[in-house]
PDB file of C-alpha atoms in Angstrom:
ATOM      1  CA  UNK A 190     -23.323  21.879  -0.142  1.00 45.00           C
ATOM      2  CA  UNK A 191     -21.455  21.330  -3.384  1.00 44.00           C
ATOM      3  CA  UNK A 192     -18.324  22.872  -1.835  1.00 44.00           C
ATOM      4  CA  UNK A 193     -18.525  20.354   1.006  1.00 42.00           C
ATOM      5  CA  UNK A 194     -18.677  17.458  -1.451  1.00 43.00           C
ATOM      6  CA  UNK A 195     -15.682  18.839  -3.350  1.00 42.00           C
ATOM      7  CA  UNK A 196     -13.691  19.183  -0.129  1.00 38.00           C
ATOM      8  CA  UNK A 197     -14.550  15.633   0.941  1.00 40.00           C
ATOM      9  CA  UNK A 198     -13.582  14.296  -2.487  1.00 43.00           C
ATOM     10  CA  UNK A 199     -10.317  16.251  -2.427  1.00 41.00           C
ATOM     11  CA  UNK A 200      -9.530  14.888   1.029  1.00 41.00           C
ATOM     12  CA  UNK A 201     -10.200  11.357  -0.137  1.00 45.00           C
ATOM     13  CA  UNK A 202      -8.220  11.812  -3.349  1.00 54.00           C
ATOM     14  CA  UNK A 203      -5.317  13.458  -1.529  1.00 67.00           C
ATOM     15  CA  UNK A 204      -5.328  11.224   1.538  1.00 83.00           C
ATOM     16  CA  UNK A 205      -1.837  10.413   2.630  1.00 90.00           C
ATOM     17  CA  UNK A 206      -0.709   8.426   5.630  1.00 92.00           C
ATOM     18  CA  UNK A 207       1.269  10.242   8.297  1.00 92.00           C
ATOM     19  CA  UNK A 208       4.269   7.944   8.058  1.00 93.00           C
ATOM     20  CA  UNK A 209       6.170   9.589  10.916  1.00 91.00           C
ATOM     21  CA  UNK A 210       3.192   9.190  13.241  1.00 91.00           C
ATOM     22  CA  UNK A 211       2.970   5.489  12.397  1.00 93.00           C
ATOM     23  CA  UNK A 212       6.634   4.718  12.988  1.00 93.00           C
ATOM     24  CA  UNK A 213       6.922   7.044  15.998  1.00 92.00           C
ATOM     25  CA  UNK A 214       5.399   4.236  18.046  1.00 89.00           C
ATOM     26  CA  UNK A 215       8.957   2.901  18.358  1.00 84.00           C
ATOM     27  CA  UNK A 216       9.904   5.982  20.382  1.00 85.00           C
ATOM     28  CA  UNK A 217       6.704   6.666  22.302  1.00 89.00           C
ATOM     29  CA  UNK A 218       5.200   3.200  22.748  1.00 87.00           C
ATOM     30  CA  UNK A 219       1.839   4.974  22.261  1.00 85.00           C
ATOM     31  CA  UNK A 220      -0.247   2.967  19.840  1.00 90.00           C
ATOM     32  CA  UNK A 221      -3.267   5.290  19.727  1.00 92.00           C
ATOM     33  CA  UNK A 222      -1.973   7.382  16.796  1.00 90.00           C
ATOM     34  CA  UNK A 223      -0.809   4.223  15.044  1.00 92.00           C
ATOM     35  CA  UNK A 224      -4.259   2.622  15.363  1.00 95.00           C
ATOM     36  CA  UNK A 225      -6.011   5.830  14.306  1.00 95.00           C
ATOM     37  CA  UNK A 226      -3.917   6.052  11.137  1.00 95.00           C
ATOM     38  CA  UNK A 227      -4.658   2.453  10.183  1.00 96.00           C
ATOM     39  CA  UNK A 228      -8.365   2.953  10.821  1.00 96.00           C
ATOM     40  CA  UNK A 229      -8.485   6.160   8.763  1.00 96.00           C
ATOM     41  CA  UNK A 230      -6.629   4.528   5.894  1.00 95.00           C
ATOM     42  CA  UNK A 231      -8.838   1.423   5.863  1.00 95.00           C
ATOM     43  CA  UNK A 232     -11.942   3.593   5.991  1.00 94.00           C
ATOM     44  CA  UNK A 233     -10.753   5.631   3.003  1.00 94.00           C
ATOM     45  CA  UNK A 234      -9.987   2.448   1.087  1.00 93.00           C
ATOM     46  CA  UNK A 235     -13.453   1.078   1.825  1.00 92.00           C
ATOM     47  CA  UNK A 236     -15.090   4.321   0.656  1.00 91.00           C
ATOM     48  CA  UNK A 237     -13.525   4.045  -2.790  1.00 85.00           C
ATOM     49  CA  UNK A 238     -16.272   3.388  -5.311  1.00 79.00           C
ATOM     50  CA  UNK A 239     -14.081   3.341  -8.395  1.00 78.00           C
ATOM     51  CA  UNK A 240     -11.263   0.762  -8.386  1.00 79.00           C
ATOM     52  CA  UNK A 241     -12.332  -0.693  -5.053  1.00 86.00           C
ATOM     53  CA  UNK A 242      -9.819  -3.209  -3.747  1.00 91.00           C
ATOM     54  CA  UNK A 243     -10.999  -6.708  -2.945  1.00 90.00           C
ATOM     55  CA  UNK A 244     -10.046  -8.146   0.402  1.00 89.00           C
ATOM     56  CA  UNK A 245      -8.347 -11.008  -1.423  1.00 90.00           C
ATOM     57  CA  UNK A 246      -5.934  -8.490  -2.978  1.00 91.00           C
ATOM     58  CA  UNK A 247      -5.052  -7.059   0.434  1.00 92.00           C
ATOM     59  CA  UNK A 248      -4.575 -10.567   1.804  1.00 91.00           C
ATOM     60  CA  UNK A 249      -2.359 -11.436  -1.144  1.00 91.00           C
ATOM     61  CA  UNK A 250       0.059  -8.639  -0.213  1.00 91.00           C
ATOM     62  CA  UNK A 251      -0.263  -9.410   3.472  1.00 90.00           C
ATOM     63  CA  UNK A 252       0.704 -13.027   2.781  1.00 89.00           C
ATOM     64  CA  UNK A 253       3.920 -11.706   1.238  1.00 85.00           C
ATOM     65  CA  UNK A 254       4.987 -10.116   4.519  1.00 84.00           C
ATOM     66  CA  UNK A 255       3.799 -12.738   6.976  1.00 81.00           C
ATOM     67  CA  UNK A 256       4.956 -16.314   7.613  1.00 67.00           C
ATOM     68  CA  UNK A 257       8.625 -15.360   7.918  1.00 62.00           C
ATOM     69  CA  UNK A 258       8.772 -14.181   4.309  1.00 68.00           C
ATOM     70  CA  UNK A 259       9.571 -10.757   5.705  1.00 70.00           C
ATOM     71  CA  UNK A 260      12.116 -11.286   8.437  1.00 75.00           C
ATOM     72  CA  UNK A 261      14.882  -9.076   9.727  1.00 74.00           C
ATOM     73  CA  UNK A 262      17.306 -11.237   7.777  1.00 78.00           C
ATOM     74  CA  UNK A 263      15.718 -10.827   4.348  1.00 83.00           C
ATOM     75  CA  UNK A 264      13.613  -7.645   4.425  1.00 84.00           C
ATOM     76  CA  UNK A 265      16.081  -5.724   2.224  1.00 85.00           C
ATOM     77  CA  UNK A 266      15.326  -8.193  -0.563  1.00 85.00           C
ATOM     78  CA  UNK A 267      11.634  -8.859   0.122  1.00 86.00           C
ATOM     79  CA  UNK A 268      10.368  -5.272   0.387  1.00 90.00           C
ATOM     80  CA  UNK A 269      11.731  -3.999  -2.941  1.00 92.00           C
ATOM     81  CA  UNK A 270      10.117  -6.982  -4.659  1.00 92.00           C
ATOM     82  CA  UNK A 271       6.859  -6.153  -2.914  1.00 92.00           C
ATOM     83  CA  UNK A 272       7.055  -2.725  -4.565  1.00 95.00           C
ATOM     84  CA  UNK A 273       7.371  -4.478  -7.934  1.00 96.00           C
ATOM     85  CA  UNK A 274       4.293  -6.593  -7.190  1.00 95.00           C
ATOM     86  CA  UNK A 275       2.368  -3.483  -6.158  1.00 96.00           C
ATOM     87  CA  UNK A 276       3.293  -1.801  -9.449  1.00 97.00           C
ATOM     88  CA  UNK A 277       2.106  -4.850 -11.366  1.00 97.00           C
ATOM     89  CA  UNK A 278      -1.207  -4.915  -9.491  1.00 96.00           C
ATOM     90  CA  UNK A 279      -1.671  -1.196 -10.076  1.00 95.00           C
ATOM     91  CA  UNK A 280      -1.022  -1.687 -13.784  1.00 96.00           C
ATOM     92  CA  UNK A 281      -3.656  -4.416 -13.847  1.00 94.00           C
ATOM     93  CA  UNK A 282      -5.982  -2.108 -11.894  1.00 93.00           C
ATOM     94  CA  UNK A 283      -6.490  -4.611  -9.088  1.00 94.00           C
ATOM     95  CA  UNK A 284      -5.361  -1.969  -6.585  1.00 94.00           C
ATOM     96  CA  UNK A 285      -6.031   1.754  -6.666  1.00 93.00           C
ATOM     97  CA  UNK A 286      -3.767   4.804  -6.486  1.00 94.00           C
ATOM     98  CA  UNK A 287      -4.616   5.421  -2.834  1.00 94.00           C
ATOM     99  CA  UNK A 288      -3.382   2.000  -1.762  1.00 95.00           C
ATOM    100  CA  UNK A 289      -0.403   1.962  -4.110  1.00 96.00           C
ATOM    101  CA  UNK A 290       1.049   5.364  -3.189  1.00 96.00           C
ATOM    102  CA  UNK A 291       0.667   4.887   0.552  1.00 96.00           C
ATOM    103  CA  UNK A 292       2.092   1.365   0.514  1.00 96.00           C
ATOM    104  CA  UNK A 293       5.156   2.606  -1.365  1.00 97.00           C
ATOM    105  CA  UNK A 294       5.703   5.219   1.371  1.00 96.00           C
ATOM    106  CA  UNK A 295       5.320   2.572   4.076  1.00 96.00           C
ATOM    107  CA  UNK A 296       7.788   0.269   2.359  1.00 95.00           C
ATOM    108  CA  UNK A 297      10.339   3.046   1.873  1.00 96.00           C
ATOM    109  CA  UNK A 298      10.140   3.949   5.564  1.00 95.00           C
ATOM    110  CA  UNK A 299      10.380   0.279   6.544  1.00 92.00           C
ATOM    111  CA  UNK A 300      13.591  -0.071   4.563  1.00 92.00           C
ATOM    112  CA  UNK A 301      15.274   2.682   6.606  1.00 93.00           C
ATOM    113  CA  UNK A 302      15.944   0.456   9.606  1.00 91.00           C
ATOM    114  CA  UNK A 303      15.373  -3.073  10.769  1.00 89.00           C
ATOM    115  CA  UNK A 304      13.116  -2.102  13.699  1.00 90.00           C
ATOM    116  CA  UNK A 305      10.540  -0.712  11.272  1.00 91.00           C
ATOM    117  CA  UNK A 306       9.691  -4.153   9.891  1.00 89.00           C
ATOM    118  CA  UNK A 307       7.489  -5.196  12.820  1.00 89.00           C
ATOM    119  CA  UNK A 308       5.688  -1.849  12.706  1.00 92.00           C
ATOM    120  CA  UNK A 309       5.029  -2.374   9.003  1.00 92.00           C
ATOM    121  CA  UNK A 310       3.641  -5.873   9.629  1.00 91.00           C
ATOM    122  CA  UNK A 311       1.428  -4.720  12.506  1.00 93.00           C
ATOM    123  CA  UNK A 312       0.163  -1.747  10.538  1.00 95.00           C
ATOM    124  CA  UNK A 313      -0.722  -3.862   7.523  1.00 94.00           C
ATOM    125  CA  UNK A 314      -2.558  -6.340   9.741  1.00 94.00           C
ATOM    126  CA  UNK A 315      -4.612  -3.550  11.302  1.00 95.00           C
ATOM    127  CA  UNK A 316      -5.476  -2.168   7.839  1.00 95.00           C
ATOM    128  CA  UNK A 317      -6.948  -5.539   6.859  1.00 94.00           C
ATOM    129  CA  UNK A 318      -8.946  -5.766  10.094  1.00 95.00           C
ATOM    130  CA  UNK A 319     -10.414  -2.282   9.715  1.00 96.00           C
ATOM    131  CA  UNK A 320     -11.041  -2.779   6.003  1.00 94.00           C
ATOM    132  CA  UNK A 321     -13.130  -5.840   6.848  1.00 93.00           C
ATOM    133  CA  UNK A 322     -14.942  -3.809   9.522  1.00 94.00           C
ATOM    134  CA  UNK A 323     -15.768  -0.895   7.200  1.00 92.00           C
ATOM    135  CA  UNK A 324     -17.165  -2.943   4.399  1.00 79.00           C
ATOM    136  CA  UNK A 325     -14.496  -4.549   2.212  1.00 64.00           C
ATOM    137  CA  UNK A 326     -16.116  -6.250  -0.801  1.00 60.00           C
ATOM    138  CA  UNK A 327     -19.673  -5.195  -0.058  1.00 54.00           C
TER     139      UNK A 327
END
């Protein structure tokens, strides 16, 4: 039983988004893997007991990428600054390592090509929805 707990903790601690699976939706138009990744990630975030993220923190970052702040015209400027804001929040311990490391990967992949921006926005929106579903601030 103790081994099972250790394995579950290691999985949670080492959880990493499958970035290629998320952005592969551009090629396949199959959103099932995309949705599954966002659900898994939100569930892991909601299971964090130590350094649990408040929904308001997630919304704060989401607000940075919505409302035309993150458009195809300015994403090369906006996304690197979002990484800076993530680092600041991590330093203040308002976000945890799990969120920080996976968001950095998502941003890096989004910067590769313009088409990735909409995927990034949609993925972030689905994370917030599932995070609310799985328990957020409770």
